[in-house]
Protein backbone atom coordinates (compact mmCIF):
# COMPACT_ATOMS: atom_id res chain seq x y z
CA UNK A 1 -58.70 -72.70 -264.14
CA UNK A 2 -55.24 -71.77 -265.43
CA UNK A 3 -53.03 -74.85 -265.64
CA UNK A 4 -49.27 -74.80 -266.14
CA UNK A 5 -48.44 -78.19 -267.73
CA UNK A 6 -44.79 -79.17 -267.25
CA UNK A 7 -43.02 -82.13 -268.86
CA UNK A 8 -39.62 -83.36 -269.98
CA UNK A 9 -40.73 -85.74 -272.72
CA UNK A 10 -38.13 -86.23 -275.43
CA UNK A 11 -39.99 -88.37 -277.97
CA UNK A 12 -43.38 -88.74 -279.58
CA UNK A 13 -44.84 -92.05 -278.45
CA UNK A 14 -47.28 -93.29 -275.82
CA UNK A 15 -46.01 -90.63 -273.40
CA UNK A 16 -46.73 -87.82 -275.85
CA UNK A 17 -50.20 -89.24 -276.48
CA UNK A 18 -50.91 -88.96 -272.76
CA UNK A 19 -49.70 -85.35 -272.64
CA UNK A 20 -51.55 -84.17 -275.72
CA UNK A 21 -54.81 -85.95 -274.96
CA UNK A 22 -54.97 -84.62 -271.40
CA UNK A 23 -54.10 -81.07 -272.49
CA UNK A 24 -56.84 -81.26 -275.13
CA UNK A 25 -59.31 -82.50 -272.50
CA UNK A 26 -58.48 -79.57 -270.19
CA UNK A 27 -59.00 -77.13 -273.07
CA UNK A 28 -62.30 -78.75 -274.09
CA UNK A 29 -63.58 -78.19 -270.56
CA UNK A 30 -62.84 -74.48 -270.79
CA UNK A 31 -59.58 -74.27 -268.86
CA UNK A 32 -56.49 -72.34 -269.95
CA UNK A 33 -53.35 -74.43 -270.37
CA UNK A 34 -49.75 -73.38 -270.93
CA UNK A 35 -47.45 -76.30 -271.83
CA UNK A 36 -43.77 -75.98 -270.94
CA UNK A 37 -41.38 -78.66 -272.18
CA UNK A 38 -38.16 -79.22 -274.14
CA UNK A 39 -37.94 -77.36 -277.41
CA UNK A 40 -36.60 -80.47 -279.18
CA UNK A 41 -39.82 -82.34 -278.34
CA UNK A 42 -41.51 -80.47 -281.17
CA UNK A 43 -38.85 -81.69 -283.61
CA UNK A 44 -39.43 -85.38 -282.95
CA UNK A 45 -41.59 -87.39 -285.31
CA UNK A 46 -44.19 -89.80 -283.95
CA UNK A 47 -42.46 -93.01 -282.90
CA UNK A 48 -39.04 -91.43 -282.49
CA UNK A 49 -37.00 -88.95 -280.52
CA UNK A 50 -35.34 -85.74 -281.67
CA UNK A 51 -31.94 -85.91 -283.34
CA UNK A 52 -30.43 -83.73 -280.60
CA UNK A 53 -31.48 -86.16 -277.87
CA UNK A 54 -30.17 -89.16 -279.79
CA UNK A 55 -26.81 -87.41 -280.21
CA UNK A 56 -26.59 -86.56 -276.50
CA UNK A 57 -27.28 -90.18 -275.58
CA UNK A 58 -24.43 -91.36 -277.80
CA UNK A 59 -21.95 -88.78 -276.58
CA UNK A 60 -22.76 -88.96 -272.87
CA UNK A 61 -23.29 -92.58 -271.87
CA UNK A 62 -23.80 -93.85 -268.34
CA UNK A 63 -23.32 -91.55 -265.36
CA UNK A 64 -22.34 -88.59 -267.55
CA UNK A 65 -25.70 -88.74 -269.27
CA UNK A 66 -27.46 -88.87 -265.90
CA UNK A 67 -25.51 -85.84 -264.68
CA UNK A 68 -26.60 -84.05 -267.85
CA UNK A 69 -30.22 -84.92 -266.99
CA UNK A 70 -29.75 -83.32 -263.58
CA UNK A 71 -28.07 -80.25 -265.10
CA UNK A 72 -31.03 -79.85 -267.46
CA UNK A 73 -33.04 -78.67 -264.46
CA UNK A 74 -31.28 -75.29 -264.58
CA UNK A 75 -32.73 -74.17 -267.94
CA UNK A 76 -35.94 -76.11 -267.30
CA UNK A 77 -36.57 -74.32 -264.02
CA UNK A 78 -35.85 -70.89 -265.53
CA UNK A 79 -38.26 -71.62 -268.37
CA UNK A 80 -40.96 -72.84 -265.98
CA UNK A 81 -40.46 -69.88 -263.64
CA UNK A 82 -40.86 -67.40 -266.51
CA UNK A 83 -44.07 -69.16 -267.53
CA UNK A 84 -45.32 -69.05 -263.95
CA UNK A 85 -44.61 -65.32 -263.63
CA UNK A 86 -46.38 -64.43 -266.89
CA UNK A 87 -49.24 -66.93 -266.80
CA UNK A 88 -50.19 -66.81 -263.09
CA UNK A 89 -51.49 -70.41 -263.00
CA UNK A 90 -53.76 -71.94 -260.38
CA UNK A 91 -51.65 -75.10 -260.25
CA UNK A 92 -48.83 -76.99 -261.94
CA UNK A 93 -49.57 -80.32 -263.57
CA UNK A 94 -46.42 -82.27 -264.27
CA UNK A 95 -45.68 -85.64 -265.81
CA UNK A 96 -43.04 -87.22 -263.61
CA UNK A 97 -39.66 -88.03 -265.09
CA UNK A 98 -36.56 -89.23 -263.29
CA UNK A 99 -34.10 -86.42 -262.42
CA UNK A 100 -36.71 -83.81 -263.44
CA UNK A 101 -37.19 -81.38 -260.54
CA UNK A 102 -38.52 -78.18 -262.12
CA UNK A 103 -42.12 -78.47 -260.88
CA UNK A 104 -41.12 -79.60 -257.40
CA UNK A 105 -38.65 -76.74 -257.02
CA UNK A 106 -41.13 -74.13 -258.24
CA UNK A 107 -43.85 -75.48 -255.95
CA UNK A 108 -41.59 -75.39 -252.92
CA UNK A 109 -40.37 -71.88 -253.71
CA UNK A 110 -43.70 -70.24 -254.55
CA UNK A 111 -46.27 -72.40 -252.76
CA UNK A 112 -48.21 -73.13 -255.95
CA UNK A 113 -49.69 -76.64 -255.71
CA UNK A 114 -48.11 -79.37 -257.80
CA UNK A 115 -50.19 -82.26 -259.16
CA UNK A 116 -47.75 -84.95 -260.22
CA UNK A 117 -48.69 -87.71 -262.67
CA UNK A 118 -46.63 -90.85 -262.05
CA UNK A 119 -46.75 -93.66 -264.61
CA UNK A 120 -43.92 -95.80 -263.28
CA UNK A 121 -41.29 -95.95 -260.50
CA UNK A 122 -38.53 -94.82 -262.82
CA UNK A 123 -35.59 -95.21 -260.44
CA UNK A 124 -36.50 -98.88 -260.05
CA UNK A 125 -37.38 -99.32 -263.72
CA UNK A 126 -34.20 -97.78 -265.08
CA UNK A 127 -32.12 -99.69 -262.56
CA UNK A 128 -33.58 -102.94 -263.83
CA UNK A 129 -33.75 -102.22 -267.57
CA UNK A 130 -31.57 -99.23 -268.32
CA UNK A 131 -28.32 -99.70 -266.39
CA UNK A 132 -28.90 -96.70 -264.12
CA UNK A 133 -25.58 -95.64 -262.59
CA UNK A 134 -26.50 -92.95 -260.02
CA UNK A 135 -28.98 -95.17 -258.25
CA UNK A 136 -28.79 -93.66 -254.78
CA UNK A 137 -29.14 -90.12 -256.09
CA UNK A 138 -31.99 -91.21 -258.36
CA UNK A 139 -33.95 -92.73 -255.47
CA UNK A 140 -33.47 -89.66 -253.26
CA UNK A 141 -34.51 -87.25 -256.00
CA UNK A 142 -37.51 -89.42 -256.81
CA UNK A 143 -38.69 -89.27 -253.20
CA UNK A 144 -38.07 -85.50 -253.15
CA UNK A 145 -40.22 -84.97 -256.24
CA UNK A 146 -43.04 -87.25 -255.08
CA UNK A 147 -43.14 -85.67 -251.62
CA UNK A 148 -43.27 -82.15 -253.11
CA UNK A 149 -46.66 -82.75 -254.76
CA UNK A 150 -49.98 -81.64 -253.31
CA UNK A 151 -51.37 -84.82 -254.83
CA UNK A 152 -49.59 -87.66 -256.60
CA UNK A 153 -51.67 -89.19 -259.39
CA UNK A 154 -50.67 -92.84 -259.84
CA UNK A 155 -51.98 -94.79 -262.81
CA UNK A 156 -52.65 -97.97 -260.79
CA UNK A 157 -53.20 -99.08 -257.22
CA UNK A 158 -50.08 -101.25 -257.49
CA UNK A 159 -48.03 -98.14 -258.27
CA UNK A 160 -49.75 -96.22 -255.46
CA UNK A 161 -48.51 -98.83 -252.98
CA UNK A 162 -44.93 -98.34 -254.18
CA UNK A 163 -45.24 -94.58 -253.78
CA UNK A 164 -46.59 -95.05 -250.25
CA UNK A 165 -43.61 -97.29 -249.48
CA UNK A 166 -41.35 -94.40 -250.53
CA UNK A 167 -42.87 -92.25 -247.77
CA UNK A 168 -45.72 -90.33 -249.43
CA UNK A 169 -48.87 -90.29 -247.23
CA UNK A 170 -51.71 -92.36 -248.77
CA UNK A 171 -54.09 -89.41 -248.31
CA UNK A 172 -52.11 -87.48 -250.93
CA UNK A 173 -52.22 -90.17 -253.62
CA UNK A 174 -55.04 -90.65 -256.12
CA UNK A 175 -55.43 -93.38 -258.74
CA UNK A 176 -55.96 -92.05 -262.26
CA UNK A 177 -55.75 -94.79 -264.92
CA UNK A 178 -55.01 -93.96 -268.51
CA UNK A 179 -57.93 -93.25 -270.82
CA UNK A 180 -59.27 -92.89 -274.31
CA UNK A 181 -61.21 -90.45 -276.50
CA UNK A 182 -64.46 -92.35 -276.71
CA UNK A 183 -65.98 -90.50 -279.68
CA UNK A 184 -63.24 -91.83 -281.97
CA UNK A 185 -64.62 -95.36 -281.56
CA UNK A 186 -67.98 -94.87 -283.19
CA UNK A 187 -68.82 -98.40 -284.30
CA UNK A 188 -68.68 -101.78 -282.60
CA UNK A 189 -69.49 -104.32 -285.35
CA UNK A 190 -70.85 -107.71 -284.43
CA UNK A 191 -68.30 -110.55 -284.37
CA UNK A 192 -67.78 -112.39 -287.65
CA UNK A 193 -69.39 -115.81 -287.83
CA UNK A 194 -66.99 -117.12 -290.48
CA UNK A 195 -63.73 -116.27 -292.25
CA UNK A 196 -60.35 -115.55 -290.71
CA UNK A 197 -60.20 -114.51 -287.08
CA UNK A 198 -57.94 -111.46 -286.75
CA UNK A 199 -55.74 -111.18 -283.68
CA UNK A 200 -54.39 -107.71 -282.97
CA UNK A 201 -51.72 -106.02 -280.89
CA UNK A 202 -51.01 -102.28 -280.62
CA UNK A 203 -47.81 -100.75 -279.34
CA UNK A 204 -44.03 -100.68 -279.24
CA UNK A 205 -42.98 -104.30 -279.77
CA UNK A 206 -40.52 -105.68 -277.24
CA UNK A 207 -39.37 -109.27 -276.78
CA UNK A 208 -41.01 -109.60 -273.35
CA UNK A 209 -44.46 -108.76 -274.73
CA UNK A 210 -45.00 -112.44 -275.50
CA UNK A 211 -46.01 -112.21 -279.15
CA UNK A 212 -43.59 -115.03 -279.91
CA UNK A 213 -45.92 -117.36 -277.97
CA UNK A 214 -48.82 -116.31 -280.19
CA UNK A 215 -46.81 -116.91 -283.36
CA UNK A 216 -45.77 -120.36 -282.14
CA UNK A 217 -49.41 -121.12 -281.41
CA UNK A 218 -50.38 -120.09 -284.93
CA UNK A 219 -47.92 -122.66 -286.28
CA UNK A 220 -49.58 -125.47 -284.31
CA UNK A 221 -52.25 -127.37 -286.28
CA UNK A 222 -55.65 -126.89 -284.62
CA UNK A 223 -59.30 -127.25 -285.47
CA UNK A 224 -61.37 -124.16 -286.03
CA UNK A 225 -61.13 -120.98 -288.13
CA UNK A 226 -57.84 -119.74 -289.55
CA UNK A 227 -56.16 -117.17 -287.31
CA UNK A 228 -54.15 -114.18 -288.57
CA UNK A 229 -52.17 -111.61 -286.61
CA UNK A 230 -51.92 -107.86 -287.13
CA UNK A 231 -49.31 -105.89 -285.17
CA UNK A 232 -49.96 -102.15 -285.16
CA UNK A 233 -46.60 -100.65 -284.29
CA UNK A 234 -42.90 -101.31 -284.45
CA UNK A 235 -40.04 -101.97 -282.08
CA UNK A 236 -36.81 -103.84 -281.39
CA UNK A 237 -38.47 -107.27 -281.41
CA UNK A 238 -40.02 -106.92 -284.87
CA UNK A 239 -37.16 -108.46 -286.85
CA UNK A 240 -36.91 -111.39 -284.46
CA UNK A 241 -40.65 -112.04 -284.66
CA UNK A 242 -40.69 -111.80 -288.45
CA UNK A 243 -37.84 -114.32 -288.62
CA UNK A 244 -39.68 -116.65 -286.25
CA UNK A 245 -42.82 -116.43 -288.41
CA UNK A 246 -40.81 -117.24 -291.52
CA UNK A 247 -39.10 -120.19 -289.85
CA UNK A 248 -42.44 -121.60 -288.66
CA UNK A 249 -44.13 -121.06 -292.02
CA UNK A 250 -46.79 -118.56 -290.89
CA UNK A 251 -45.31 -115.30 -292.24
CA UNK A 252 -48.14 -114.97 -294.77
CA UNK A 253 -50.65 -114.75 -291.89
CA UNK A 254 -48.87 -111.96 -290.01
CA UNK A 255 -48.69 -108.26 -290.88
CA UNK A 256 -46.75 -105.50 -289.16
CA UNK A 257 -48.08 -102.03 -289.97
CA UNK A 258 -45.02 -100.20 -288.65
CA UNK A 259 -45.46 -96.97 -286.73
CA UNK A 260 -48.82 -95.29 -287.33
CA UNK A 261 -50.20 -91.98 -286.11
CA UNK A 262 -52.26 -92.35 -282.97
CA UNK A 263 -55.30 -90.89 -284.73
CA UNK A 264 -55.35 -93.96 -287.01
CA UNK A 265 -55.33 -96.50 -284.19
CA UNK A 266 -59.12 -96.61 -283.52
CA UNK A 267 -59.97 -97.73 -287.07
CA UNK A 268 -57.23 -100.37 -287.00
CA UNK A 269 -58.29 -101.76 -283.61
CA UNK A 270 -61.87 -102.08 -284.80
CA UNK A 271 -60.62 -104.50 -287.48
CA UNK A 272 -59.48 -106.92 -284.75
CA UNK A 273 -61.61 -109.84 -283.59
CA UNK A 274 -59.39 -110.56 -280.56
CA UNK A 275 -57.17 -107.91 -278.96
CA UNK A 276 -53.96 -109.02 -277.25
CA UNK A 277 -52.00 -107.83 -274.24
CA UNK A 278 -50.00 -111.02 -273.57
CA UNK A 279 -47.72 -109.52 -270.95
CA UNK A 280 -47.37 -106.23 -269.09
CA UNK A 281 -45.23 -104.85 -266.27
CA UNK A 282 -46.72 -105.14 -262.81
CA UNK A 283 -47.58 -101.47 -262.21
CA UNK A 284 -48.59 -100.26 -265.70
CA UNK A 285 -51.90 -98.93 -267.00
CA UNK A 286 -51.59 -99.92 -270.69
CA UNK A 287 -53.02 -97.42 -273.17
CA UNK A 288 -53.85 -100.22 -275.59
CA UNK A 289 -56.28 -101.88 -273.19
CA UNK A 290 -58.46 -98.78 -273.13
CA UNK A 291 -58.39 -98.65 -276.93
CA UNK A 292 -59.46 -102.31 -277.00
CA UNK A 293 -62.29 -101.65 -274.54
CA UNK A 294 -63.54 -98.61 -276.45
CA UNK A 295 -63.62 -100.64 -279.67
CA UNK A 296 -65.64 -103.40 -278.00
CA UNK A 297 -63.01 -106.04 -278.71
CA UNK A 298 -62.62 -109.36 -276.90
CA UNK A 299 -59.44 -109.00 -274.86
CA UNK A 300 -56.82 -111.51 -273.73
CA UNK A 301 -54.60 -110.14 -270.95
CA UNK A 302 -52.52 -111.37 -268.00
CA UNK A 303 -54.23 -112.17 -264.71
CA UNK A 304 -52.32 -109.83 -262.39
CA UNK A 305 -53.34 -107.10 -259.91
CA UNK A 306 -52.90 -104.01 -262.09
CA UNK A 307 -54.92 -105.56 -264.91
CA UNK A 308 -57.64 -106.73 -262.52
CA UNK A 309 -58.09 -103.08 -261.57
CA UNK A 310 -59.47 -102.60 -265.10
CA UNK A 311 -60.73 -105.95 -266.39
CA UNK A 312 -62.61 -108.88 -264.88
CA UNK A 313 -62.05 -112.47 -265.97
CA UNK A 314 -64.94 -114.00 -267.93
CA UNK A 315 -66.91 -110.73 -267.82
CA UNK A 316 -64.88 -108.09 -269.68
CA UNK A 317 -61.89 -110.19 -270.81
CA UNK A 318 -60.19 -113.55 -270.59
CA UNK A 319 -57.35 -113.23 -268.09
CA UNK A 320 -54.60 -115.84 -268.17
CA UNK A 321 -51.85 -116.88 -265.80
CA UNK A 322 -48.76 -114.93 -266.93
CA UNK A 323 -46.55 -117.84 -265.82
CA UNK A 324 -48.34 -120.26 -268.17
CA UNK A 325 -46.64 -120.12 -271.60
CA UNK A 326 -49.66 -121.77 -273.27
CA UNK A 327 -52.33 -119.72 -271.50
CA UNK A 328 -52.63 -116.92 -274.07
CA UNK A 329 -52.96 -119.33 -276.98
CA UNK A 330 -55.60 -121.42 -275.23
CA UNK A 331 -57.62 -118.25 -274.61
CA UNK A 332 -57.19 -117.24 -278.25
CA UNK A 333 -58.46 -120.62 -279.47
CA UNK A 334 -61.45 -120.46 -277.15
CA UNK A 335 -62.41 -117.02 -278.47
CA UNK A 336 -61.68 -117.91 -282.09
CA UNK A 337 -64.16 -120.79 -281.90
CA UNK A 338 -66.87 -118.83 -280.06
CA UNK A 339 -68.08 -115.62 -281.77
CA UNK A 340 -70.79 -115.26 -279.14
CA UNK A 341 -68.24 -115.12 -276.34
CA UNK A 342 -66.22 -112.55 -278.27
CA UNK A 343 -69.30 -110.40 -278.65
CA UNK A 344 -70.32 -110.68 -274.99
CA UNK A 345 -66.87 -109.84 -273.63
CA UNK A 346 -66.38 -106.96 -276.06
CA UNK A 347 -69.74 -105.36 -275.28
CA UNK A 348 -69.13 -105.71 -271.53
CA UNK A 349 -65.67 -104.15 -271.87
CA UNK A 350 -67.09 -101.15 -273.71
CA UNK A 351 -69.82 -100.73 -271.09
CA UNK A 352 -67.25 -100.97 -268.28
CA UNK A 353 -65.17 -98.22 -269.86
CA UNK A 354 -68.18 -95.94 -270.19
CA UNK A 355 -69.48 -96.66 -266.68
CA UNK A 356 -66.14 -96.04 -264.98
CA UNK A 357 -65.31 -93.15 -267.33
CA UNK A 358 -61.88 -94.34 -268.40
CA UNK A 359 -61.53 -91.28 -270.65
CA UNK A 360 -59.19 -88.31 -270.89
CA UNK A 361 -62.16 -85.99 -270.33
CA UNK A 362 -63.02 -87.89 -267.17
CA UNK A 363 -59.42 -87.69 -265.97
CA UNK A 364 -59.24 -83.94 -266.64
CA UNK A 365 -62.48 -83.35 -264.75
CA UNK A 366 -61.29 -85.34 -261.73
CA UNK A 367 -57.96 -83.50 -261.62
CA UNK A 368 -59.58 -80.07 -261.74
CA UNK A 369 -62.12 -81.11 -259.10
CA UNK A 370 -59.28 -82.13 -256.75
CA UNK A 371 -57.48 -78.85 -257.42
CA UNK A 372 -60.66 -76.90 -256.65
CA UNK A 373 -61.23 -78.87 -253.45
CA UNK A 374 -57.66 -78.27 -252.33
CA UNK A 375 -57.88 -74.56 -253.13
CA UNK A 376 -61.14 -74.29 -251.20
CA UNK A 377 -59.67 -76.11 -248.22
CA UNK A 378 -56.61 -73.83 -248.27
CA UNK A 379 -58.78 -70.70 -248.38
CA UNK A 380 -60.96 -71.96 -245.53
CA UNK A 381 -57.89 -72.75 -243.46
CA UNK A 382 -56.42 -69.29 -244.09
CA UNK A 383 -59.73 -67.60 -243.22
CA UNK A 384 -60.02 -69.60 -240.01
CA UNK A 385 -56.49 -68.73 -239.05
CA UNK A 386 -57.07 -65.02 -239.75
CA UNK A 387 -60.27 -65.02 -237.65
CA UNK A 388 -58.60 -66.41 -234.56
CA UNK A 389 -57.89 -63.74 -231.91
CA UNK A 390 -54.26 -62.91 -231.49
CA UNK A 391 -52.84 -63.45 -228.05
CA UNK A 392 -51.01 -60.49 -226.62
CA UNK A 393 -47.47 -61.36 -225.67
CA UNK A 394 -46.62 -60.51 -222.09
CA UNK A 395 -43.35 -58.75 -221.52
CA UNK A 396 -41.12 -59.60 -218.61
CA UNK A 397 -42.10 -56.35 -216.96
CA UNK A 398 -45.72 -57.40 -216.95
């Protein structure tokens, strides 16, 4: 198939990983893909945004910046329309972004089916975290974009329910969790029986992630092996966490790698003994969890609906009450003292990932299968309509 991939990503981070891995998976399966996105995306380094975007954000704060996002649809639509005319795609695949309407407009104008990947309810998210000003407009445009898609691809069932509540029929929503490139995780070493137990976290470090609770636990005298922490990534909470570690006297047991290329993550995760996801938003499908599963690591994660869609307590992970501030550390101590449990959970997590095909290749195959089914159904419907006898209209004279 010929796939026109549309996005408005401005930075190279977890979002860009999703785009590039899925595009690669489509190509590996023999499909043709044309990616259409902002030119400044190519300028951004991994872990940051382009200089042009950063400047625009400083110069156009608040509602002015949001109006600029809406105005961006004019050049974005022209660029996407030119690609459509020259490439003649079978469908558009678009990563949803708030105020981004190019794919929805092109689909409505030409009839080409739009498959819309939704990772979060951005009008709600930006209202809560980003001081969204044009809230009413944002919600209306979000509903417009979601309702324009032939199928909406939500990353979790929790998110699907929110999309249904916005008025999209459940029959047009599929659940497509994030994934991993399994071949990059080639070894799953047996758990260490002695020495330091390495805790690990991958991702952009924010204060709400709960790593401060882990650091405080490390400063509490306990029996058992010595625990160290490795944080693969960077973020606004790093300085605060480093200061906390220094204050509590455990800085020598904690290492921040800073931003690393995504290709290096598999080797770093496989150095963990226990992989951490202390907290997560209610509708997310965290990329790091699939990395942890592929590496066969013992996972500690919050016991909440979106995580239970992926992991099962005591079988593929230890899930803890997110309202319990000591829950993560108790789970860490239990795993640190029991190498056998770490091995059992890690092996089961890897098997679960393989069995349920939480991979980018699996996601690409499912998306193309749905597109083929929809195209077949549309052709059958058109053929049936053409085969029906036309009724002769009677004139008044008759």
